[in-house]
mmCIF file of C-alpha atoms in Angstrom:
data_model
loop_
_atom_site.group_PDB
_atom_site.id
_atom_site.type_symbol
_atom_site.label_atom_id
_atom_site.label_comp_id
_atom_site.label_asym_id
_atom_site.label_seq_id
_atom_site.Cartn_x
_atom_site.Cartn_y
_atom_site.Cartn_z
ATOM 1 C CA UNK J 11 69.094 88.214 101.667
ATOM 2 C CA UNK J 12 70.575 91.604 100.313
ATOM 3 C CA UNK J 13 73.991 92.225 99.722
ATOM 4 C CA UNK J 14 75.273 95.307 98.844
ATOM 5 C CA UNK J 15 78.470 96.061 96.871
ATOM 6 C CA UNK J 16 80.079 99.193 96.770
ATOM 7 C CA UNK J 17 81.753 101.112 93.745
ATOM 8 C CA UNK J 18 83.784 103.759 94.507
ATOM 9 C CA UNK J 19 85.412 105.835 91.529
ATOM 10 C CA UNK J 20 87.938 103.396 90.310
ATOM 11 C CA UNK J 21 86.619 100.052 91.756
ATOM 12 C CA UNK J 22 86.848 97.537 89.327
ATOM 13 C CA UNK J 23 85.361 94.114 90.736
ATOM 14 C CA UNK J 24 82.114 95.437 91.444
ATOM 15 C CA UNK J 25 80.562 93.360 88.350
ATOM 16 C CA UNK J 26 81.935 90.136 89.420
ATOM 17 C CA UNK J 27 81.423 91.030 93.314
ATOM 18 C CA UNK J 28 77.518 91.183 92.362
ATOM 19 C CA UNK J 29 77.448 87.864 89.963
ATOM 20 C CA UNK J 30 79.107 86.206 92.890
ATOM 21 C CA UNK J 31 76.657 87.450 95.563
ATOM 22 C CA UNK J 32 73.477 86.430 93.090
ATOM 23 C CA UNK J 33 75.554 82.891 92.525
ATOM 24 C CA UNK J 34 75.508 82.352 95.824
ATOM 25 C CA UNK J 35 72.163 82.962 96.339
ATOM 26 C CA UNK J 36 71.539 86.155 97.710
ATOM 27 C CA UNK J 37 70.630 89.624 95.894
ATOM 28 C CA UNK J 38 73.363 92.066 94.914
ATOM 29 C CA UNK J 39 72.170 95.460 96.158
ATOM 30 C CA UNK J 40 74.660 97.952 93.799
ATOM 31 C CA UNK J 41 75.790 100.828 96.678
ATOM 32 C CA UNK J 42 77.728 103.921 95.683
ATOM 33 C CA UNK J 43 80.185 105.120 97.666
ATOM 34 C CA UNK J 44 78.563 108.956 97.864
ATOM 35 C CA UNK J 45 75.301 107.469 98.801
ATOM 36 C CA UNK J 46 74.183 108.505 102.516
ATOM 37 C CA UNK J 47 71.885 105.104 102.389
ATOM 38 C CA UNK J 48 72.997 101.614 102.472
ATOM 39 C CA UNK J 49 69.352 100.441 101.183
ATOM 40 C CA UNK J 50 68.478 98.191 103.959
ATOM 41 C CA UNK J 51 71.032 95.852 103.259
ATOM 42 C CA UNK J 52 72.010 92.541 105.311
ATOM 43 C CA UNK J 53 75.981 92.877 104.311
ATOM 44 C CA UNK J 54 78.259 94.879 102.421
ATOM 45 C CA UNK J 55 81.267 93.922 100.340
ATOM 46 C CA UNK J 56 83.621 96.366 99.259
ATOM 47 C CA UNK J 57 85.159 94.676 96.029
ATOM 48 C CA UNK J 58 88.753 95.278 94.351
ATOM 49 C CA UNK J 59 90.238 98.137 91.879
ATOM 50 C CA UNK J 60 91.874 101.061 92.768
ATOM 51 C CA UNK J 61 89.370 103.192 94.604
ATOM 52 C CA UNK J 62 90.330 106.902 94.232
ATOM 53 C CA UNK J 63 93.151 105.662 91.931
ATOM 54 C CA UNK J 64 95.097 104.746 95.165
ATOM 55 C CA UNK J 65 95.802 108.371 95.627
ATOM 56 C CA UNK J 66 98.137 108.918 98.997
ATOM 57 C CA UNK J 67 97.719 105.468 100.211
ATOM 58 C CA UNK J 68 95.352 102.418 98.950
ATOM 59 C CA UNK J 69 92.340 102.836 100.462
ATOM 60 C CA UNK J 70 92.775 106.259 102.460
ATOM 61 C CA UNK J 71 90.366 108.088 100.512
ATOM 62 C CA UNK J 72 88.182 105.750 100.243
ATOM 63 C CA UNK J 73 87.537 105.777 103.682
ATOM 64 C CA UNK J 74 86.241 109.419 104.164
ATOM 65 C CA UNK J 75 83.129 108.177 101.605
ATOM 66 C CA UNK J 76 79.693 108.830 102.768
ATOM 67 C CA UNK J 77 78.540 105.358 102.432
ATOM 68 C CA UNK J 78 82.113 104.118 104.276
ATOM 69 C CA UNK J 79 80.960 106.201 107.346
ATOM 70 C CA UNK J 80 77.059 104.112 107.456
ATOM 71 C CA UNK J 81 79.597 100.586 106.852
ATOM 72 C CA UNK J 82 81.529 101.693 109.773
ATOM 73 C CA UNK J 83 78.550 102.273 111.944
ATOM 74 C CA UNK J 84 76.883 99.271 110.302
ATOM 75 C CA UNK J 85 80.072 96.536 111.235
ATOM 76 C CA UNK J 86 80.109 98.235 114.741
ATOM 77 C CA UNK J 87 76.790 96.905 115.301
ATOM 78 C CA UNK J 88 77.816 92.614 113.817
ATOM 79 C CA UNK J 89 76.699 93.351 110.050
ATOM 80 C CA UNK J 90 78.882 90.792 108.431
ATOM 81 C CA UNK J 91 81.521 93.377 105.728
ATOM 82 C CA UNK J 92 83.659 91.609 103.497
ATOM 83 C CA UNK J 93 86.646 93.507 101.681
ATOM 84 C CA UNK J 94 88.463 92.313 99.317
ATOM 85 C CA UNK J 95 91.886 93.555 97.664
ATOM 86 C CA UNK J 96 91.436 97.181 97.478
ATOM 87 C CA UNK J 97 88.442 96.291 99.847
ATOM 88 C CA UNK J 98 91.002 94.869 102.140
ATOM 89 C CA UNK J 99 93.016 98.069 102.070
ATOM 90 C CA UNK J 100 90.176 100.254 102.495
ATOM 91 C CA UNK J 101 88.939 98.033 105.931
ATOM 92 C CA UNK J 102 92.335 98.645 107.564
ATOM 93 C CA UNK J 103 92.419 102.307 106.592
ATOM 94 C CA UNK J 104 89.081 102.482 108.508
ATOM 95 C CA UNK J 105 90.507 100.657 111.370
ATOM 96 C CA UNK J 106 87.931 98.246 111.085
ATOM 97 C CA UNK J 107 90.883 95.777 110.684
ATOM 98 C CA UNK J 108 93.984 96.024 112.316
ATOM 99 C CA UNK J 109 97.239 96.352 110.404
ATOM 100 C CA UNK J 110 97.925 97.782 106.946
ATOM 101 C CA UNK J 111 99.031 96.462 103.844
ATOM 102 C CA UNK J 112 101.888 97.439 101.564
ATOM 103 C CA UNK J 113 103.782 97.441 98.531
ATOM 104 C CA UNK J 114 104.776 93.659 97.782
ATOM 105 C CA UNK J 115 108.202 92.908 98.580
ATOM 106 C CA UNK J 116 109.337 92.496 95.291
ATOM 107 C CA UNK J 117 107.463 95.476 94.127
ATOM 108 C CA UNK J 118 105.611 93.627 90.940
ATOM 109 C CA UNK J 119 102.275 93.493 90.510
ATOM 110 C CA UNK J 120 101.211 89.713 90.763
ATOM 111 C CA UNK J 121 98.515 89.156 88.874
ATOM 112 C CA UNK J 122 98.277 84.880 89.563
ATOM 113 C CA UNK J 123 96.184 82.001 90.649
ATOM 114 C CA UNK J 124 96.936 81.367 94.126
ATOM 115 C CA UNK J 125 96.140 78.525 96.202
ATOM 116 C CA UNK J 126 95.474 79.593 100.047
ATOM 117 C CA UNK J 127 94.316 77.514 103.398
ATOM 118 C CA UNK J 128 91.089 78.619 104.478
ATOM 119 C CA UNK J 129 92.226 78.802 108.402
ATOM 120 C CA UNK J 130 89.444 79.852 110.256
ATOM 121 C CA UNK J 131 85.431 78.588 108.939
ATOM 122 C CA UNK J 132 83.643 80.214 111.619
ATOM 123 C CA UNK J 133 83.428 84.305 110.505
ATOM 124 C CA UNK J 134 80.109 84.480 108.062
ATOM 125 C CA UNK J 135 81.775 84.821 104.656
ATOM 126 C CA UNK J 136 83.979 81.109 105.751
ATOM 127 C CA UNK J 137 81.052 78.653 107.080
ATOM 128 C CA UNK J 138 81.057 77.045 103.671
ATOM 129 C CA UNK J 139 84.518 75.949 103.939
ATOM 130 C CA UNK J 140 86.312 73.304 106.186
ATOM 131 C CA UNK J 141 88.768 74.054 107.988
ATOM 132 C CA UNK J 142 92.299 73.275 106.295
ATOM 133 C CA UNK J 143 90.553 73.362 103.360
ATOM 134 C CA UNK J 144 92.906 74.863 100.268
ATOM 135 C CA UNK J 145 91.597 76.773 97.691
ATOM 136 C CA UNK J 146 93.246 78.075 94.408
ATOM 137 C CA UNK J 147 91.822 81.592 93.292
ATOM 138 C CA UNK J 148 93.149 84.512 91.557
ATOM 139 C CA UNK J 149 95.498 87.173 93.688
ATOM 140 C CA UNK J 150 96.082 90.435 91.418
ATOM 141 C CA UNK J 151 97.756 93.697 93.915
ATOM 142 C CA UNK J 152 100.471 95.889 93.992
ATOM 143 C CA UNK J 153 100.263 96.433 97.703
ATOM 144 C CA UNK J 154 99.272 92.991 98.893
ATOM 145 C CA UNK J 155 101.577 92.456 101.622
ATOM 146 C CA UNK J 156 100.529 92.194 105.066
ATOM 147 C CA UNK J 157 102.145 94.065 107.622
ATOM 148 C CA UNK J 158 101.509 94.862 111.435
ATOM 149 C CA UNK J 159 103.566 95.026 115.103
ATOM 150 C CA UNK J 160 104.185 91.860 116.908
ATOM 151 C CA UNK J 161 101.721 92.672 119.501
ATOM 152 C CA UNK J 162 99.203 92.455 116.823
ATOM 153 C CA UNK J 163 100.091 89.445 115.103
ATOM 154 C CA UNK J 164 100.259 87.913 118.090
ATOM 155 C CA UNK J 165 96.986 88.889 119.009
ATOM 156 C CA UNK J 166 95.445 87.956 115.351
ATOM 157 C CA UNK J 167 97.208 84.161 115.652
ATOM 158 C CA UNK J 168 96.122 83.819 119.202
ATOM 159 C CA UNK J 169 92.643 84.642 118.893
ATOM 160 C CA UNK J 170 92.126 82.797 115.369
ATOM 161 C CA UNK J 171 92.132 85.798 113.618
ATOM 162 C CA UNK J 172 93.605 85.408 110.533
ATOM 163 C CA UNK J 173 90.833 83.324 108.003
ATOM 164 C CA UNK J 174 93.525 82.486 105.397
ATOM 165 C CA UNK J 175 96.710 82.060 104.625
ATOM 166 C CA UNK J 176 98.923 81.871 101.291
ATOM 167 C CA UNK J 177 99.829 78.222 100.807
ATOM 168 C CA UNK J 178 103.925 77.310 99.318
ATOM 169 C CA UNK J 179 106.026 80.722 98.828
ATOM 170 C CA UNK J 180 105.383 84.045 100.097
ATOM 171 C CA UNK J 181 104.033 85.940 97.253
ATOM 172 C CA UNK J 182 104.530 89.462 98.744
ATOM 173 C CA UNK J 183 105.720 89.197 101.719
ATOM 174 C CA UNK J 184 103.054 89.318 104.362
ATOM 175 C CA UNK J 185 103.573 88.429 107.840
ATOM 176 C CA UNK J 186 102.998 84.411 108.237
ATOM 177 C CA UNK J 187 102.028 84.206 105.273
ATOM 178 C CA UNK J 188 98.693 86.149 106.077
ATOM 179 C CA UNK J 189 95.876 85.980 103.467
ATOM 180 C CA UNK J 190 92.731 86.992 104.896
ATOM 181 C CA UNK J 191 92.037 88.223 108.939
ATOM 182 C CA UNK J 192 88.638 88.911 110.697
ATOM 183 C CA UNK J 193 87.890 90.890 113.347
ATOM 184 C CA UNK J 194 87.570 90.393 117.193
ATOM 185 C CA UNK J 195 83.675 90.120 116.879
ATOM 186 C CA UNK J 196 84.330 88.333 113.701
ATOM 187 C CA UNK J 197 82.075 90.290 111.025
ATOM 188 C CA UNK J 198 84.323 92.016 109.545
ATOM 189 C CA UNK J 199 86.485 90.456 107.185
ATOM 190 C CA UNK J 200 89.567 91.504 104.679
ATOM 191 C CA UNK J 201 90.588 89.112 102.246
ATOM 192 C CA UNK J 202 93.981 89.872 99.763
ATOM 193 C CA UNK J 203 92.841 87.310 96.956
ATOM 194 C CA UNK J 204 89.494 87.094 94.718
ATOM 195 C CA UNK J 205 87.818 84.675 95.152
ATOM 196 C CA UNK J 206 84.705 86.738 93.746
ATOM 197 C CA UNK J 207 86.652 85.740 90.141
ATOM 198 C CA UNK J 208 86.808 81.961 90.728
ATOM 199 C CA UNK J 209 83.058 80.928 90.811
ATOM 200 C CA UNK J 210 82.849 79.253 87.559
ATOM 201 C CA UNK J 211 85.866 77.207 85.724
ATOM 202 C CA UNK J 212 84.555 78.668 82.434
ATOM 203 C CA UNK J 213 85.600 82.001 83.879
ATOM 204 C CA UNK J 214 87.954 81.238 86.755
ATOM 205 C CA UNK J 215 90.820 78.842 87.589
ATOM 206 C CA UNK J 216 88.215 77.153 89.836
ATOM 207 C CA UNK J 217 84.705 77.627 91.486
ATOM 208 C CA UNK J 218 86.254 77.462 95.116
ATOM 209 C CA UNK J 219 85.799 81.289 95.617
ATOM 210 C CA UNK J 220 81.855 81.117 95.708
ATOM 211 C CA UNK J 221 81.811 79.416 99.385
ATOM 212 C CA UNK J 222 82.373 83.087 100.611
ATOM 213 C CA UNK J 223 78.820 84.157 98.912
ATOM 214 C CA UNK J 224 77.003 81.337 100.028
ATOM 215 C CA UNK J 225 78.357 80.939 103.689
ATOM 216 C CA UNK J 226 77.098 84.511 103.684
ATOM 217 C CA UNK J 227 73.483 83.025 102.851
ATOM 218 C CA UNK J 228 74.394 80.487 105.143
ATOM 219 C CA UNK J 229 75.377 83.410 107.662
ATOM 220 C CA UNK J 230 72.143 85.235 107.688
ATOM 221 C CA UNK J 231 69.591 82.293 107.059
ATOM 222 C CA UNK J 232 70.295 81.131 110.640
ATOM 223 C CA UNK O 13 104.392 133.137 102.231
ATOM 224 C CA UNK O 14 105.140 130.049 104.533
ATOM 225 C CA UNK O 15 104.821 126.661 103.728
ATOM 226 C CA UNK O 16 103.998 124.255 106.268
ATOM 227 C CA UNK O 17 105.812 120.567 105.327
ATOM 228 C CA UNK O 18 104.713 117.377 106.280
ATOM 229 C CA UNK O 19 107.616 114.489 105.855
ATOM 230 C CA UNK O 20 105.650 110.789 105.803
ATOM 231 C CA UNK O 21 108.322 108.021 106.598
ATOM 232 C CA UNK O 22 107.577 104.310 107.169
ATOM 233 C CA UNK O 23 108.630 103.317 110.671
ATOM 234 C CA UNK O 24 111.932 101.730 110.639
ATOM 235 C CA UNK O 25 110.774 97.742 111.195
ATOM 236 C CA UNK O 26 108.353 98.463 108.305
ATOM 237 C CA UNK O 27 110.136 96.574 104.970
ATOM 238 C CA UNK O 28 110.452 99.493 102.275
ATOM 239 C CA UNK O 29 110.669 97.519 99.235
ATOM 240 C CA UNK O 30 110.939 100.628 96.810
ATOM 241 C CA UNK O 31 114.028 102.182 99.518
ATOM 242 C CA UNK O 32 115.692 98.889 99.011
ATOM 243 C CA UNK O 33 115.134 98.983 94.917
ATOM 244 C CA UNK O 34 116.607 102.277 95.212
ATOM 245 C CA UNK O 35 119.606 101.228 97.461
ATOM 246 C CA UNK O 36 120.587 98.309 94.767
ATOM 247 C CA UNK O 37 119.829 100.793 91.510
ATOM 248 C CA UNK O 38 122.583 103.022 93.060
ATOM 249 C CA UNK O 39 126.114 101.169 93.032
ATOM 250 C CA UNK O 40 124.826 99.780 89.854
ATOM 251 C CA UNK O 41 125.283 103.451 88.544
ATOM 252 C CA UNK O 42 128.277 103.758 89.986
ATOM 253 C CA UNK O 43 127.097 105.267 93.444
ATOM 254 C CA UNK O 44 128.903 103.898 96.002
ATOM 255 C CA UNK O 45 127.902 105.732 99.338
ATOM 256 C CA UNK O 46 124.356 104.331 100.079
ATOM 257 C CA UNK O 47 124.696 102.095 103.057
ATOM 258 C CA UNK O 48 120.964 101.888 102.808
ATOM 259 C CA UNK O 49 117.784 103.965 101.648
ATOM 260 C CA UNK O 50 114.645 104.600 102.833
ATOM 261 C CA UNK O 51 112.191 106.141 100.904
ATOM 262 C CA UNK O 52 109.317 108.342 101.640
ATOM 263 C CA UNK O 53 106.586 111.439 101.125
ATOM 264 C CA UNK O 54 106.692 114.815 101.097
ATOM 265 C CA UNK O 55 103.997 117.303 101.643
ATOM 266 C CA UNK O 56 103.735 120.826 100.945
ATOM 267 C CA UNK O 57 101.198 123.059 102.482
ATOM 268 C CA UNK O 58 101.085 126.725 101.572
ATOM 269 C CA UNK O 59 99.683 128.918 104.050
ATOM 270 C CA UNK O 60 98.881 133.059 103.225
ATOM 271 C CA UNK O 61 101.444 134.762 105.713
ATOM 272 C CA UNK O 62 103.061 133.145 109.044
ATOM 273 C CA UNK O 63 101.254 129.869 110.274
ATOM 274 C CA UNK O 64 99.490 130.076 113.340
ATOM 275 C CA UNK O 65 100.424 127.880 116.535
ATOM 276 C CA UNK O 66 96.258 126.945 115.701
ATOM 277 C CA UNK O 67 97.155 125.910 111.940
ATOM 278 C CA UNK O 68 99.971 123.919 113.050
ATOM 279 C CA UNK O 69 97.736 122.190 115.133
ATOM 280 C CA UNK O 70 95.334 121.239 112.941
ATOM 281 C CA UNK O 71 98.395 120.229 110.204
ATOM 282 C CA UNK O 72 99.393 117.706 112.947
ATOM 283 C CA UNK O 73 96.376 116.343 112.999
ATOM 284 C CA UNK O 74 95.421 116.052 109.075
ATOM 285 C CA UNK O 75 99.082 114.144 109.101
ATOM 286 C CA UNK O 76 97.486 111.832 112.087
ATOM 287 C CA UNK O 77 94.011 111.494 110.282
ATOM 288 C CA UNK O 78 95.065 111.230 106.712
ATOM 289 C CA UNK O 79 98.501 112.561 105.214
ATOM 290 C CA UNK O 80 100.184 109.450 107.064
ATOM 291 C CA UNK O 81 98.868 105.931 108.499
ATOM 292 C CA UNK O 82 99.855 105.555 112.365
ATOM 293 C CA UNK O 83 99.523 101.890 111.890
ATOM 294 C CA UNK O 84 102.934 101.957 109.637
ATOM 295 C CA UNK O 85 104.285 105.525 109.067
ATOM 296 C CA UNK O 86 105.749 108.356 111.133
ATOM 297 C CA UNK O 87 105.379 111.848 110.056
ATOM 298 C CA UNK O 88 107.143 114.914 110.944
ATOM 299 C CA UNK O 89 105.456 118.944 110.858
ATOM 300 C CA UNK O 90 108.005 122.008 110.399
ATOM 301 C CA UNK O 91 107.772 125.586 109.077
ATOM 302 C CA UNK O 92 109.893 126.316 105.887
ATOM 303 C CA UNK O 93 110.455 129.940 105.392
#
């Protein structure tokens, strides 16, 4: 299965987004974000950094790429997009996730291992976790903090929508405690903390992140 | 020649953790009138001579599209002379 990973100008995670995808069994299909082509990929993940150096808001650029305008059309149709971090940012920007997020409440950069509660196991980048299950990998943003109206978080709690939640204290404020969320169709998802950096303890504080590459293998084998 | 300005504020239930850092920097200089502080953006758009109802138009909608995000900010269009 092919996986593609986008770099933007200023991404950073792109490396480790790819060794995760190729740990978990699939190909890593390197996408750039002026390319008009997504190269026949089966998903996309658009990894961390600081895409267009966070210019005007995290992510807003970002979303006016060439390649974001073939993900858009792409996820419209089911093709399972994961974002993570700046990724994250970048999906709400697009509207392909509802909500935004912004500057943590206590306005340092956390750079931490963090354990979360993988909520909901039934989007494609979650079916190799149980439900409940808790995690601990690595949560490194400025703007991590989760924010949206009440309508909407009543909306993402009520339909299962949010995939993962910060476990003990709130580590920038997000609305209950919100981690990760999917969308209604459940393809697209945005994820705050990385867990493409926890796939090996050599490297990581654990190897719980990699379930989100292979339930993607998992996702598309079916 | 006009400028066109674009003021980008975060809606009033959204938490401005840099407006608040600014609100408890302030008596700690000795300000004492801040009851509270919001903080925000500021664009300035030059424009050769007087903008056009058509310009403005399209300035409100770069602020919907891209100077500001509906989802948590408000933004404002006006004519400085």
């Amino acid at each position: 299965m092919r996986v593609g990973v986008i770099t933007f100008p200023g991404t950073l995670d792109d490396r480790d987004a790819a060794r995760a995808v190729v740990a978990g069994g699939s190909e890593a299909v390197l996408l750039w974000h002026a390319d008009a082509d997504l190269k026949n990929v089966d998903a996309v993940i658009l990894p961390g950094g600081f895409s267009y150096g966070d210019y005007l808001r995290c992510g807003a650029i970002s979303r006016f790429a060439p390649v974001m305008q073939l993900v858009i059309e792409a996820a419209g149709k089911g093709m399972p997009v994961l974002g993570i971090c700046n990724g994250f940012q970048v999906l709400c920007e697009s509207h392909l996730l509802p909500g935004a997020l912004t500057r943590n409440s206590d306005l340092h950069f956390l750079c931490r291992d963090q354990e979360i509660e993988i909520v909901n196991n039934s989007t494609p980048w979650t079916t190799s976790y149980k439900a409940g299950e808790k995690i601990v990998i690595p949560l490194k943003n400025g703007e991590g903090s989760f924010q949206c109206d009440d309508k909407t978080l009543a909306e993402l709690e009520g339909e299962g929508r949010i995939i993962a939640r910060y476990v003990g204290q709130n580590p920038n404020g997000s609305r209950n405690l919100i981690a990760g969320i999917t969308n209604a169709r459940g393809n697209v998802v945005g994820l705050m903390p990385h867990p493409e950096h926890a796939i090996n303890e050599l490297t990581g504080p654990s190897a719980q992140g990699l379930g989100f590459f292979t339930s993607i293998l998992n996702a598309m084998v079916k | 020649m006009a400028k066109i300005v674009v003021d980008v504020m975060l809606k009033p239930e959204i938490l401005d953790p840099q407006g608040n850092a600014v609100a408890s920097a302030l008596p700690r200089l000795g300000f004492s009138f801040a009851k509270s502080v919001r903080q925000g953006k500021r664009f300035e758009i030059e424009v050769e001579g007087e903008p056009t109802a058509a310009q403005l138009a399209e300035v409100e909608k770069a602020a919907e599209v891209l100077l500001s995000n509906p989802v948590i900010e408000n933004y404002v269009v006006r004519v400085e002379k």
